[in-house]
Structures are given as C-alpha cells and as structure tokens.
C-alpha cells in the first residue's frame, strides 16, 4: 500500500470516525499495513498544512525475540528436557547432545523435575522425578505474544527478560485529529515559485508549501588531510610528548655557509656540487653573517683548531655566500644551536623539526627532488653515544618499532655516527630507518658552546614510513601532480603503533 493510499484512508477514518482521533499503531493494525507506512502518511499530511494535527506519544511494550517466539510455539527448554526422558532414564552424555539441553537441564534440575545418578552403570544417568508439569514459561510468553502482557506480573517479566526471551521496547506513535483546514481531498502544494507562475499570475491560485527556515542545508564537501600530513601530525605529537620544542623551519632558501660550512662540511665535498644541490640565480649570494663566527668557521676549516687539524685548504667566503635550496633541516639546527651558544648561561635544549628539503636527484619510484626530513636534536653536558641510543630506542618505540640495530657510519659533521636499522616483519629483513650521531667539536665549539657540551642528533624521512604505512610502492603516487585525489579521501586516520 502506497503512502498516498494510506493517507487517503486515514482521512476517511477521521471523517467517518465518531471518536476524537486515531492512534497510528491501531490504525496500522486495522489497515493491515506496517506502522512505519502509517507514520509516513501522517508526516506527508502534516507537510500539506493544517489538514491534520498529530501529537507524538511514547509508550513501552514487551516483545518476544526469536528464541522467545520459538518457546511460545514449542515449549520451554526445561519441559522439553523432561519430555525427552524415558521412564528408565537417559545417560547424561546422550541428553546433553540435544540443542535444548544446556539451558533445559539446569532449569529442570533447579525445579527438581529430574535427578542425576552419578553412580549409575555406564556413567551418570538422568531420571524423571515427576510425570508431568505445567509449562508456565510457555503460557506467559503466549500471553505476551497475544498483547496481554498486563496478565503477566512484573517479577515473571523480569525473569523472562533475564533469560533473554523478551525485550522491553519503546514505541513511538501518533495521535491524529482533524486540523483547522481538514479535507479528504489532497492537493499538492507547490515548492517553487517559477518565472512562468509570476508572468502568468497563476501563483495567486496555487498553494505553496511553507518554508522550513530551521531545516539544515546539504553539508558542503569538506577538506581531507593528505597521508603525509597525517603521519607528520603523529611524529610531531611523539616529539612533543618527549618534551621537545619545534624549531622554526620556514627558511627554505639557505646560504651555503649555514647549510654546509657551519656543519664542518668541506667546500670541495661532492654534496655541494650542482648535480646534488639547487643553486639560486637571483639572489645568488647571501650578505648577512655573524662575522666573528664566520672567521672561526673559516679557521677551523683551513687551519684546524679545537683539537682538530681541519681540512687544510683555502676556504672561500664566496663559496659560503652562495644561496641554495636547503638540502637538509640540519641547517636550521645549526642556526638554533648558535643562538643557544649566544646565551649568557647555557641551558640544555631539545629541538625537533619536520619540513621540506631539496636535492637535485633523478626522480624514480623512491626518490624525489623535494621531500620531508624529520630531525631531533638534544644538547646537554656529558651526552654520550649511550644517551643517543637510549633516546632513539624511546623514540622508535613510540613509533611501534622495537627491534633496532645500530651500524657505524660516516657523516662529515657527526662523530661517532650510526645508521639505525629495524627488522621489517613483512619483508623479513633489516631495513634502514634513520641516521644519527654526535655533532663534532669542530662544529660546536666555533659557535661558542661551552666545552663539555655534547649534541646528539638523528634524522629520517617522512615519506618512507608513510609509504610503508599506506602500502604505496611509488613515491610519485604520494607526492606530485600524479597523486590520485581519491587516495587522499579514502586514506584512514594514521596510527603508527598498529
């Protein structure tokens, strides 16, 4: 039955009825239709104006679930257990094979309708203690099924509910009465005022549906976080939980001095060639430097000092002035450590950064010319390689990486240096997850940091763990113009510990 037919029948019942109104649930029973269909007809008529008045009412009633309906038809488990026992009894093992036995046996025992002889020949045997019983559970359920739940006391209802045979449900119904504009004929109301109606004047003879100014509009499409940003947020939260402070990393253009020279990286190092680094044409040179610090860096490169022989070459200030796109965020760490060194009294610090760096690399499935570097730095008195390993263990444990190995490595500005490896359960092998080390005295002492202050640092990329997390094999599917936006929409919230 369509909603329109149900609405017409409802109006006819209101017109012909002598009572003050109609109950939607009772009307559904009279018409032989689902209650929701009558509710739909009521709401449809309400939208047409004041044809009807409808008051929502709430009531509670008891309904049998599937098991309760089966017992109301076939009898309770305990009675059926009793009926399945012959006069000579039945082995308990045989009785318990019945699907009703688990509940029925315990209930029949508690009612003392049966007894168990554990010393019987052949094993424990179950016997009747009564010939016949009245199935009160079945009778009560049948009363509720017939809508006569008021004939069952509350204690019995609670017991049946405890046995999970029935549920108390809330029923929402409507009490429907005639409205001020009651009519049995349904006229469709217009929802749009069209230019044709205005031009012809036909709008004067039409009825318009009232505007619902409280109705919510269609929700606009919302933005979605890129997988890289989700993983970045997780890394950032881990650093903050460990008490680190985020460094300002908005300086994408950096001088070669801060990117290389301040880190005790020689000017003839291969990483400073054009095939590895992007150089700027305009402005090609930086102009502002802390000159006393620059002189100390020049001296430690060309002549040595602070217990080092240096590199013994003619250090060029023109090479140091060249502007580049920073190749690592360690340039930011160098600037921050220099600021710490200028304080009157040294205080230990813990810094981190997560931002973009740029390398003049050939693009392939695992390399981009632009990627993100994650870096952590700790400066304090007396820090050792053991402290570095302890911090790394805590850091990677928070990422869900517990199997770690450390391998000696070489970096121009750290000594000792270590590569960090983790056991990849999927690949069944150890894979590199980061690089680390203790900054060299040739880098720290020219800054003005006190003798005895050590700085431990480590770094890793953001793209590699993101690719592993989201099952992406080609980095160009993660970053760049070939990214499938549907992947961004569908990507779940990142949880690094799963």
Coordinates of C-alpha atoms in Angstrom, one line a residue:
X1 CA 0.0 0.0 0.0
X2 CA 1.4 3.4 -1.1
X3 CA 1.7 6.3 1.4
X4 CA -0.9 8.2 -0.7
X5 CA -3.4 5.4 -0.3
X6 CA -2.7 5.2 3.5
X7 CA -3.1 9.0 3.7
X8 CA -6.5 8.8 1.9
X9 CA -7.7 6.0 4.2
X10 CA -6.5 7.9 7.3
X11 CA -8.5 11.0 6.2
X12 CA -11.6 8.9 5.6
X13 CA -11.3 7.2 9.0
X14 CA -11.1 10.7 10.6
X15 CA -14.1 11.9 8.6
X16 CA -16.2 8.9 9.5
X17 CA -15.0 8.3 13.0
X18 CA -17.1 9.3 16.0
X19 CA -14.1 9.4 18.3
X20 CA -11.9 12.4 18.8
X21 CA -8.9 10.9 16.9
X22 CA -6.9 7.9 15.7
X23 CA -3.9 6.1 17.1
X24 CA -1.4 5.4 14.3
X25 CA -0.5 2.0 15.7
X26 CA -4.1 0.9 16.0
X27 CA -4.8 2.2 12.5
X28 CA -1.9 0.2 11.1
X29 CA -3.5 -2.9 12.6
X30 CA -6.9 -2.1 11.2
X31 CA -5.5 -1.5 7.7
X32 CA -3.1 -4.4 7.9
X33 CA 0.0 -2.4 7.0
X34 CA 3.3 -1.7 8.6
X35 CA 3.2 1.0 11.3
X36 CA 6.0 3.0 9.6
X37 CA 3.8 3.3 6.5
X38 CA 1.1 5.0 8.5
X39 CA 3.8 7.2 10.1
X40 CA 4.9 8.2 6.6
X41 CA 1.3 9.1 5.7
X42 CA 0.9 11.2 8.8
X43 CA 4.1 13.2 8.1
X44 CA 3.1 13.6 4.5
X45 CA -0.2 15.1 5.5
X46 CA 1.5 17.3 8.1
X47 CA 3.6 18.8 5.3
X48 CA 0.4 19.9 3.4
X49 CA -0.6 22.4 6.1
X50 CA -3.3 22.2 8.7
X51 CA -5.2 19.3 7.3
X52 CA -4.5 17.2 10.4
X53 CA -3.0 17.6 13.9
X54 CA -0.6 14.9 15.1
X55 CA 0.7 14.5 18.6
X56 CA 3.6 12.1 19.1
X57 CA 3.2 9.7 22.0
X58 CA 5.7 7.3 23.6
X59 CA 4.8 4.0 25.2
X60 CA 6.6 0.8 26.2
X61 CA 5.7 -2.8 25.5
X62 CA 7.1 -6.2 25.7
X63 CA 8.1 -8.1 22.6
X64 CA 9.4 -11.7 22.2
X65 CA 12.7 -12.2 20.5
X66 CA 13.3 -15.2 18.1
X67 CA 14.1 -17.6 21.0
X68 CA 11.0 -16.5 22.9
X69 CA 8.8 -17.0 19.9
X70 CA 10.2 -20.5 19.4
X71 CA 9.5 -21.4 23.1
X72 CA 5.9 -19.9 22.9
X73 CA 5.3 -22.3 20.0
X74 CA 7.3 -25.4 21.0
X75 CA 7.6 -25.2 24.8
X76 CA 10.3 -24.2 27.3
X77 CA 13.7 -25.9 27.3
X78 CA 13.2 -27.5 30.8
X79 CA 9.8 -29.0 29.9
X80 CA 11.2 -30.4 26.6
X81 CA 14.2 -31.9 28.5
X82 CA 11.7 -33.6 30.9
X83 CA 9.6 -34.9 28.0
X84 CA 12.7 -36.3 26.3
X85 CA 13.5 -38.6 29.3
X86 CA 12.1 -42.2 29.1
X87 CA 11.0 -43.9 32.4
X88 CA 14.2 -45.8 32.6
X89 CA 16.2 -42.6 32.4
X90 CA 18.9 -41.4 29.9
X91 CA 22.7 -41.1 30.0
X92 CA 23.7 -37.5 30.7
X93 CA 26.1 -37.6 27.8
X94 CA 23.2 -38.5 25.4
X95 CA 20.9 -35.9 26.9
X96 CA 23.4 -33.1 26.5
X97 CA 23.6 -33.7 22.8
X98 CA 20.1 -32.2 22.5
X99 CA 20.3 -28.5 21.4
X100 CA 17.9 -27.6 24.3
X101 CA 19.8 -29.5 27.0
X102 CA 22.3 -26.8 28.1
X103 CA 19.7 -24.5 29.5
X104 CA 16.9 -27.0 30.0
X105 CA 19.0 -29.4 32.1
X106 CA 20.0 -26.8 34.7
X107 CA 16.4 -25.3 34.9
X108 CA 14.8 -28.8 35.2
X109 CA 17.3 -29.6 38.0
X110 CA 16.6 -26.4 39.9
X111 CA 12.9 -27.1 39.6
X112 CA 13.5 -30.7 40.9
X113 CA 11.8 -32.3 38.0
X114 CA 14.8 -34.5 37.3
X115 CA 17.6 -36.1 39.2
X116 CA 21.2 -37.1 38.3
X117 CA 22.6 -40.5 39.4
X118 CA 26.4 -40.2 39.1
X119 CA 26.9 -43.8 40.3
X120 CA 24.7 -45.4 37.6
X121 CA 26.2 -48.2 35.4
X122 CA 27.6 -46.8 32.2
X123 CA 28.0 -43.3 33.5
X124 CA 25.9 -40.5 35.1
X125 CA 22.2 -41.0 34.3
X126 CA 19.3 -38.6 34.4
X127 CA 15.9 -39.7 35.7
X128 CA 12.4 -38.1 36.0
X129 CA 11.1 -37.2 39.4
X130 CA 7.7 -36.1 38.2
X131 CA 5.5 -37.5 35.4
X132 CA 4.1 -34.2 34.1
X133 CA 4.4 -30.5 34.7
X134 CA 2.6 -27.3 33.6
X135 CA 4.7 -25.2 31.2
X136 CA 4.2 -21.8 32.8
X137 CA 7.0 -20.2 30.8
X138 CA 5.3 -21.1 27.5
X139 CA 1.9 -19.8 28.8
X140 CA 3.4 -16.5 29.9
X141 CA 5.2 -16.0 26.6
X142 CA 2.0 -16.7 24.7
X143 CA 0.1 -14.1 26.8
X144 CA 2.7 -11.5 25.8
X145 CA 2.6 -12.6 22.2
X146 CA -1.1 -12.0 22.2
X147 CA -0.7 -8.5 23.6
X148 CA -1.9 -9.4 27.0
X149 CA 1.3 -8.6 28.9
X150 CA -0.7 -7.0 31.7
X151 CA -1.8 -10.5 32.7
X152 CA 1.9 -11.4 33.5
X153 CA 3.3 -9.9 36.7
X154 CA 6.5 -7.8 36.7
X155 CA 8.6 -10.4 38.5
X156 CA 7.8 -13.0 35.8
X157 CA 8.6 -10.5 33.1
X158 CA 12.0 -9.7 34.7
X159 CA 12.8 -13.4 34.9
X160 CA 11.9 -13.9 31.2
X161 CA 14.0 -10.9 30.3
X162 CA 16.9 -12.3 32.3
X163 CA 16.6 -15.5 30.3
X164 CA 16.8 -13.3 27.1
X165 CA 13.4 -14.4 25.8
X166 CA 11.8 -11.0 25.5
X167 CA 12.7 -7.3 25.3
X168 CA 11.1 -4.1 26.5
X169 CA 10.8 -1.8 23.5
X170 CA 9.8 1.8 23.2
X171 CA 7.0 2.5 20.7
X172 CA 6.5 6.0 19.2
X173 CA 3.0 6.5 17.9
X174 CA 1.0 9.5 16.7
X175 CA -2.5 10.6 18.0
X176 CA -4.1 12.1 14.9
X177 CA -7.0 14.5 14.9
X178 CA -8.7 16.8 12.4
X179 CA -6.9 20.1 11.7
X180 CA -8.3 23.6 11.0
X181 CA -8.1 23.0 7.3
X182 CA -9.3 19.4 7.3
X183 CA -10.3 18.0 4.0
X184 CA -10.4 14.5 2.5
X185 CA -9.0 15.7 -0.8
X186 CA -5.3 16.1 -1.1
X187 CA -4.0 19.0 -3.1
X188 CA -0.3 19.0 -3.9
X189 CA 1.5 22.1 -2.7
X190 CA 4.0 23.9 -4.8
X191 CA 7.6 24.1 -3.6
X192 CA 9.0 26.5 -6.2
X193 CA 7.8 29.9 -7.4
X194 CA 8.8 29.9 -11.1
X195 CA 9.1 32.8 -13.5
X196 CA 6.2 31.3 -15.5
X197 CA 3.9 31.5 -12.5
X198 CA 4.9 35.1 -11.9
X199 CA 4.4 36.1 -15.6
X200 CA 1.0 34.4 -15.9
X201 CA -0.2 35.3 -12.4
X202 CA -1.1 31.6 -11.8
X203 CA 0.7 31.8 -8.5
X204 CA -2.3 33.5 -7.0
X205 CA -4.4 30.4 -7.3
X206 CA -1.8 27.9 -6.0
X207 CA -0.9 26.7 -2.5
X208 CA 2.7 26.8 -1.6
X209 CA 4.5 24.7 0.9
X210 CA 5.7 26.7 3.9
X211 CA 9.4 27.3 4.1
X212 CA 11.2 25.5 6.9
X213 CA 13.8 28.0 8.0
X214 CA 15.1 25.6 10.6
X215 CA 16.0 22.9 8.1
X216 CA 19.7 22.1 7.7
X217 CA 21.2 22.5 4.2
X218 CA 23.3 20.0 2.4
X219 CA 26.6 19.7 4.1
X220 CA 29.4 21.0 1.8
X221 CA 32.3 18.8 0.8
X222 CA 34.9 19.1 3.5
X223 CA 38.7 19.0 3.0
X224 CA 40.8 15.9 3.6
X225 CA 44.2 15.6 5.2
X226 CA 46.9 14.2 2.9
X227 CA 48.5 11.0 4.2
X228 CA 51.8 12.8 4.7
X229 CA 50.2 15.4 6.9
X230 CA 48.5 12.7 9.0
X231 CA 51.8 10.9 9.6
X232 CA 53.5 14.3 10.2
X233 CA 51.0 15.0 12.9
X234 CA 51.7 11.7 14.6
X235 CA 55.5 12.3 14.5
X236 CA 55.0 15.8 15.9
X237 CA 52.9 14.5 18.8
X238 CA 55.6 12.0 19.7
X239 CA 58.3 14.7 19.8
X240 CA 56.0 16.9 22.0
X241 CA 55.3 14.0 24.4
X242 CA 59.1 13.6 24.8
X243 CA 59.5 17.3 25.8
X244 CA 60.9 18.6 22.5
X245 CA 60.4 22.1 21.2
X246 CA 59.7 22.7 17.5
X247 CA 62.2 24.7 15.5
X248 CA 61.1 27.4 13.0
X249 CA 61.7 25.9 9.6
X250 CA 60.2 28.4 7.2
X251 CA 63.6 29.3 5.7
X252 CA 63.6 27.2 2.5
X253 CA 66.4 29.3 1.0
X254 CA 69.7 29.0 2.9
X255 CA 73.2 30.1 2.4
X256 CA 75.9 27.5 1.8
X257 CA 77.5 28.8 5.0
X258 CA 74.7 27.6 7.3
X259 CA 73.9 24.5 5.1
X260 CA 77.4 23.2 4.8
X261 CA 80.3 25.3 6.3
X262 CA 78.8 25.7 9.7
X263 CA 78.4 21.9 9.9
X264 CA 82.2 21.4 9.2
X265 CA 81.5 20.1 5.7
X266 CA 84.4 21.0 3.4
X267 CA 83.8 23.2 0.3
X268 CA 85.1 20.5 -2.0
X269 CA 82.6 17.9 -0.7
X270 CA 80.6 16.2 -3.6
X271 CA 77.3 17.0 -1.9
X272 CA 78.0 20.7 -2.7
X273 CA 78.1 20.1 -6.5
X274 CA 75.4 21.2 -8.8
X275 CA 74.3 17.6 -9.6
X276 CA 73.3 17.3 -5.9
X277 CA 72.2 20.8 -4.9
X278 CA 69.9 23.5 -6.3
X279 CA 71.7 26.9 -6.5
X280 CA 69.7 30.2 -6.8
X281 CA 70.4 32.7 -9.6
X282 CA 68.7 35.7 -8.0
X283 CA 69.7 36.5 -5.4
X284 CA 72.7 34.3 -6.0
X285 CA 74.6 35.4 -2.8
X286 CA 73.8 35.9 0.8
X287 CA 75.2 39.0 2.5
X288 CA 74.5 38.9 6.3
X289 CA 76.6 36.7 8.5
X290 CA 77.8 36.8 12.2
X291 CA 81.4 37.8 11.1
X292 CA 83.2 36.7 14.2
X293 CA 81.6 33.2 14.0
X294 CA 82.3 33.1 10.2
X295 CA 86.0 33.8 10.9
X296 CA 86.1 30.9 13.5
X297 CA 84.5 28.6 11.0
X298 CA 87.0 29.6 8.3
X299 CA 89.9 29.0 10.6
X300 CA 88.8 25.5 11.7
X301 CA 88.3 24.6 8.0
X302 CA 91.6 25.9 6.7
X303 CA 94.0 25.7 9.7
X304 CA 92.3 23.5 12.3
X305 CA 91.7 24.2 15.9
X306 CA 89.8 22.9 19.0
X307 CA 92.0 19.8 18.8
X308 CA 91.4 19.3 15.1
X309 CA 93.8 19.6 12.1
X310 CA 91.0 20.9 9.9
X311 CA 90.9 20.2 6.2
X312 CA 94.0 22.3 5.2
X313 CA 92.5 24.1 2.2
X314 CA 91.9 27.7 1.1
X315 CA 88.4 28.4 2.4
X316 CA 86.4 30.8 0.2
X317 CA 83.8 33.2 1.5
X318 CA 82.3 33.5 -2.0
X319 CA 81.6 29.7 -1.9
X320 CA 80.0 30.1 1.5
X321 CA 77.8 33.0 0.3
X322 CA 76.1 31.0 -2.4
X323 CA 72.3 30.7 -1.9
X324 CA 70.8 27.3 -2.3
X325 CA 67.5 25.5 -1.6
X326 CA 68.4 23.8 1.8
X327 CA 69.4 20.2 1.4
X328 CA 68.6 19.2 5.0
X329 CA 67.0 20.7 8.1
X330 CA 70.3 20.4 9.9
X331 CA 71.0 23.9 8.7
X332 CA 68.1 25.0 10.9
X333 CA 69.6 23.0 13.8
X334 CA 72.9 24.9 13.3
X335 CA 71.2 28.2 13.5
X336 CA 69.3 27.2 16.7
X337 CA 72.5 25.9 18.4
X338 CA 74.3 29.1 17.5
X339 CA 71.5 31.1 19.2
X340 CA 71.8 28.8 22.3
X341 CA 75.6 29.5 22.3
X342 CA 75.0 33.2 22.5
X343 CA 73.1 33.0 25.8
X344 CA 74.9 34.2 28.9
X345 CA 74.4 30.9 30.6
X346 CA 74.0 27.6 28.7
X347 CA 70.7 25.7 29.3
X348 CA 70.0 22.2 28.0
X349 CA 67.7 22.1 25.0
X350 CA 65.7 19.5 23.0
X351 CA 64.6 20.6 19.5
X352 CA 62.9 18.9 16.6
X353 CA 61.8 19.9 13.1
X354 CA 59.7 18.3 10.3
X355 CA 59.8 20.1 7.0
X356 CA 60.8 20.1 3.3
X357 CA 64.3 19.8 1.9
X358 CA 65.5 19.8 -1.7
X359 CA 68.0 17.6 -3.5
X360 CA 68.9 17.7 -7.2
X361 CA 68.2 13.9 -7.6
X362 CA 66.9 11.8 -10.5
X363 CA 63.2 11.1 -10.0
X364 CA 62.3 7.4 -9.6
X365 CA 59.9 5.2 -7.6
X366 CA 61.8 6.0 -4.3
X367 CA 63.4 9.4 -4.9
X368 CA 62.1 13.0 -5.3
X369 CA 63.8 16.3 -5.7
X370 CA 61.6 17.6 -2.8
X371 CA 60.9 15.6 0.3
X372 CA 60.5 15.9 4.1
X373 CA 63.1 15.4 6.8
X374 CA 62.4 14.7 10.4
X375 CA 65.2 15.7 12.8
X376 CA 65.7 15.6 16.5
X377 CA 68.5 17.4 18.4
X378 CA 69.4 17.2 22.2
X379 CA 72.2 19.5 23.7
X380 CA 73.5 19.0 27.2
X381 CA 76.6 18.4 29.2
X382 CA 78.2 14.9 29.0
X383 CA 75.9 13.3 26.5
X384 CA 77.4 10.1 25.1
X385 CA 76.6 7.5 22.4
X386 CA 74.7 5.5 25.0
X387 CA 72.4 8.5 25.6
X388 CA 71.8 8.7 21.8
X389 CA 70.9 5.0 21.7
X390 CA 68.6 5.4 24.6
X391 CA 66.7 8.3 23.1
X392 CA 66.5 6.6 19.8
X393 CA 65.1 3.5 21.4
X394 CA 62.4 5.5 23.2
X395 CA 61.6 7.5 20.0
X396 CA 61.2 4.5 17.8
X397 CA 59.3 2.5 20.4
X398 CA 56.7 5.3 20.3
X399 CA 56.5 4.6 16.6
X400 CA 55.8 1.0 17.2
X401 CA 59.4 -0.1 16.1
X402 CA 61.0 -2.2 18.9
X403 CA 63.6 -4.3 17.1
X404 CA 66.6 -2.0 16.5
X405 CA 70.1 -2.4 15.4
X406 CA 72.9 0.3 15.1
X407 CA 75.6 0.2 12.5
X408 CA 78.7 2.5 12.5
X409 CA 78.6 5.1 9.6
X410 CA 80.3 8.3 8.4
X411 CA 78.9 11.8 8.4
X412 CA 81.1 15.0 7.9
X413 CA 79.5 16.7 10.9
X414 CA 79.0 13.8 13.4
X415 CA 81.5 11.5 15.1
X416 CA 80.7 8.8 16.1
X417 CA 77.8 8.3 13.5
X418 CA 75.3 5.4 13.3
X419 CA 72.8 4.2 10.9
X420 CA 69.6 2.9 12.5
X421 CA 68.1 -0.4 11.3
X422 CA 64.7 -2.0 12.1
X423 CA 63.5 -5.5 11.4
X424 CA 60.7 -5.4 8.9
X425 CA 58.3 -8.2 9.6
X426 CA 56.7 -8.1 6.2
X427 CA 60.0 -8.1 4.2
X428 CA 61.7 -10.4 6.8
X429 CA 64.8 -8.4 6.8
X430 CA 66.6 -5.4 8.5
X431 CA 65.9 -2.1 6.7
X432 CA 67.4 1.4 7.4
X433 CA 65.0 3.7 9.2
X434 CA 67.3 6.6 10.1
X435 CA 70.7 8.2 10.6
X436 CA 72.2 9.6 13.8
X437 CA 75.4 10.7 15.5
X438 CA 77.1 13.1 17.9
X439 CA 77.9 16.5 16.5
X440 CA 81.7 17.1 16.1
X441 CA 83.5 19.6 18.3
X442 CA 84.7 21.4 15.1
X443 CA 81.0 22.3 14.6
X444 CA 80.0 23.1 18.1
X445 CA 83.0 25.0 19.6
X446 CA 83.3 27.7 17.0
X447 CA 79.6 28.5 17.8
X448 CA 80.7 29.4 21.3
X449 CA 79.1 26.5 23.1
X450 CA 80.9 25.6 26.4
X451 CA 83.5 22.9 26.4
X452 CA 81.9 19.7 27.6
X453 CA 78.5 20.3 25.9
X454 CA 77.6 17.5 23.6
X455 CA 74.8 17.4 21.0
X456 CA 73.2 14.2 19.8
X457 CA 71.0 14.2 16.7
X458 CA 69.1 11.9 14.4
X459 CA 67.0 12.1 11.3
X460 CA 64.8 10.2 8.9
X461 CA 62.5 10.9 6.0
X462 CA 58.7 11.4 6.4
X463 CA 57.9 9.8 3.0
X464 CA 59.3 6.3 3.7
X465 CA 57.3 5.4 6.8
X466 CA 54.2 7.0 5.1
X467 CA 54.6 4.7 2.0
X468 CA 55.0 1.7 4.3
X469 CA 52.0 2.7 6.4
X470 CA 49.7 3.2 3.4
X471 CA 51.1 0.4 1.2
X472 CA 52.3 2.8 -1.5
X473 CA 55.1 1.4 -3.7
X474 CA 55.8 4.5 -5.9
X475 CA 56.6 7.8 -4.1
X476 CA 55.2 9.7 -7.1
X477 CA 51.8 8.3 -6.2
X478 CA 52.2 10.0 -2.8
X479 CA 53.6 13.5 -3.8
X480 CA 53.3 15.4 -7.1
X481 CA 50.9 16.0 -10.0
X482 CA 50.2 12.3 -10.4
X483 CA 48.6 11.9 -7.0
X484 CA 45.1 10.2 -7.1
X485 CA 42.9 12.5 -5.0
X486 CA 40.6 9.6 -4.2
X487 CA 43.5 8.1 -2.3
X488 CA 43.6 11.2 -0.1
X489 CA 39.8 11.0 0.5
X490 CA 39.9 7.3 1.3
X491 CA 43.1 7.1 3.5
X492 CA 42.3 6.3 7.1
X493 CA 43.5 8.2 10.1
X494 CA 47.1 7.3 10.7
X495 CA 48.1 5.2 13.8
X496 CA 51.8 4.5 13.8
X497 CA 51.5 2.0 16.6
X498 CA 49.4 -0.5 14.7

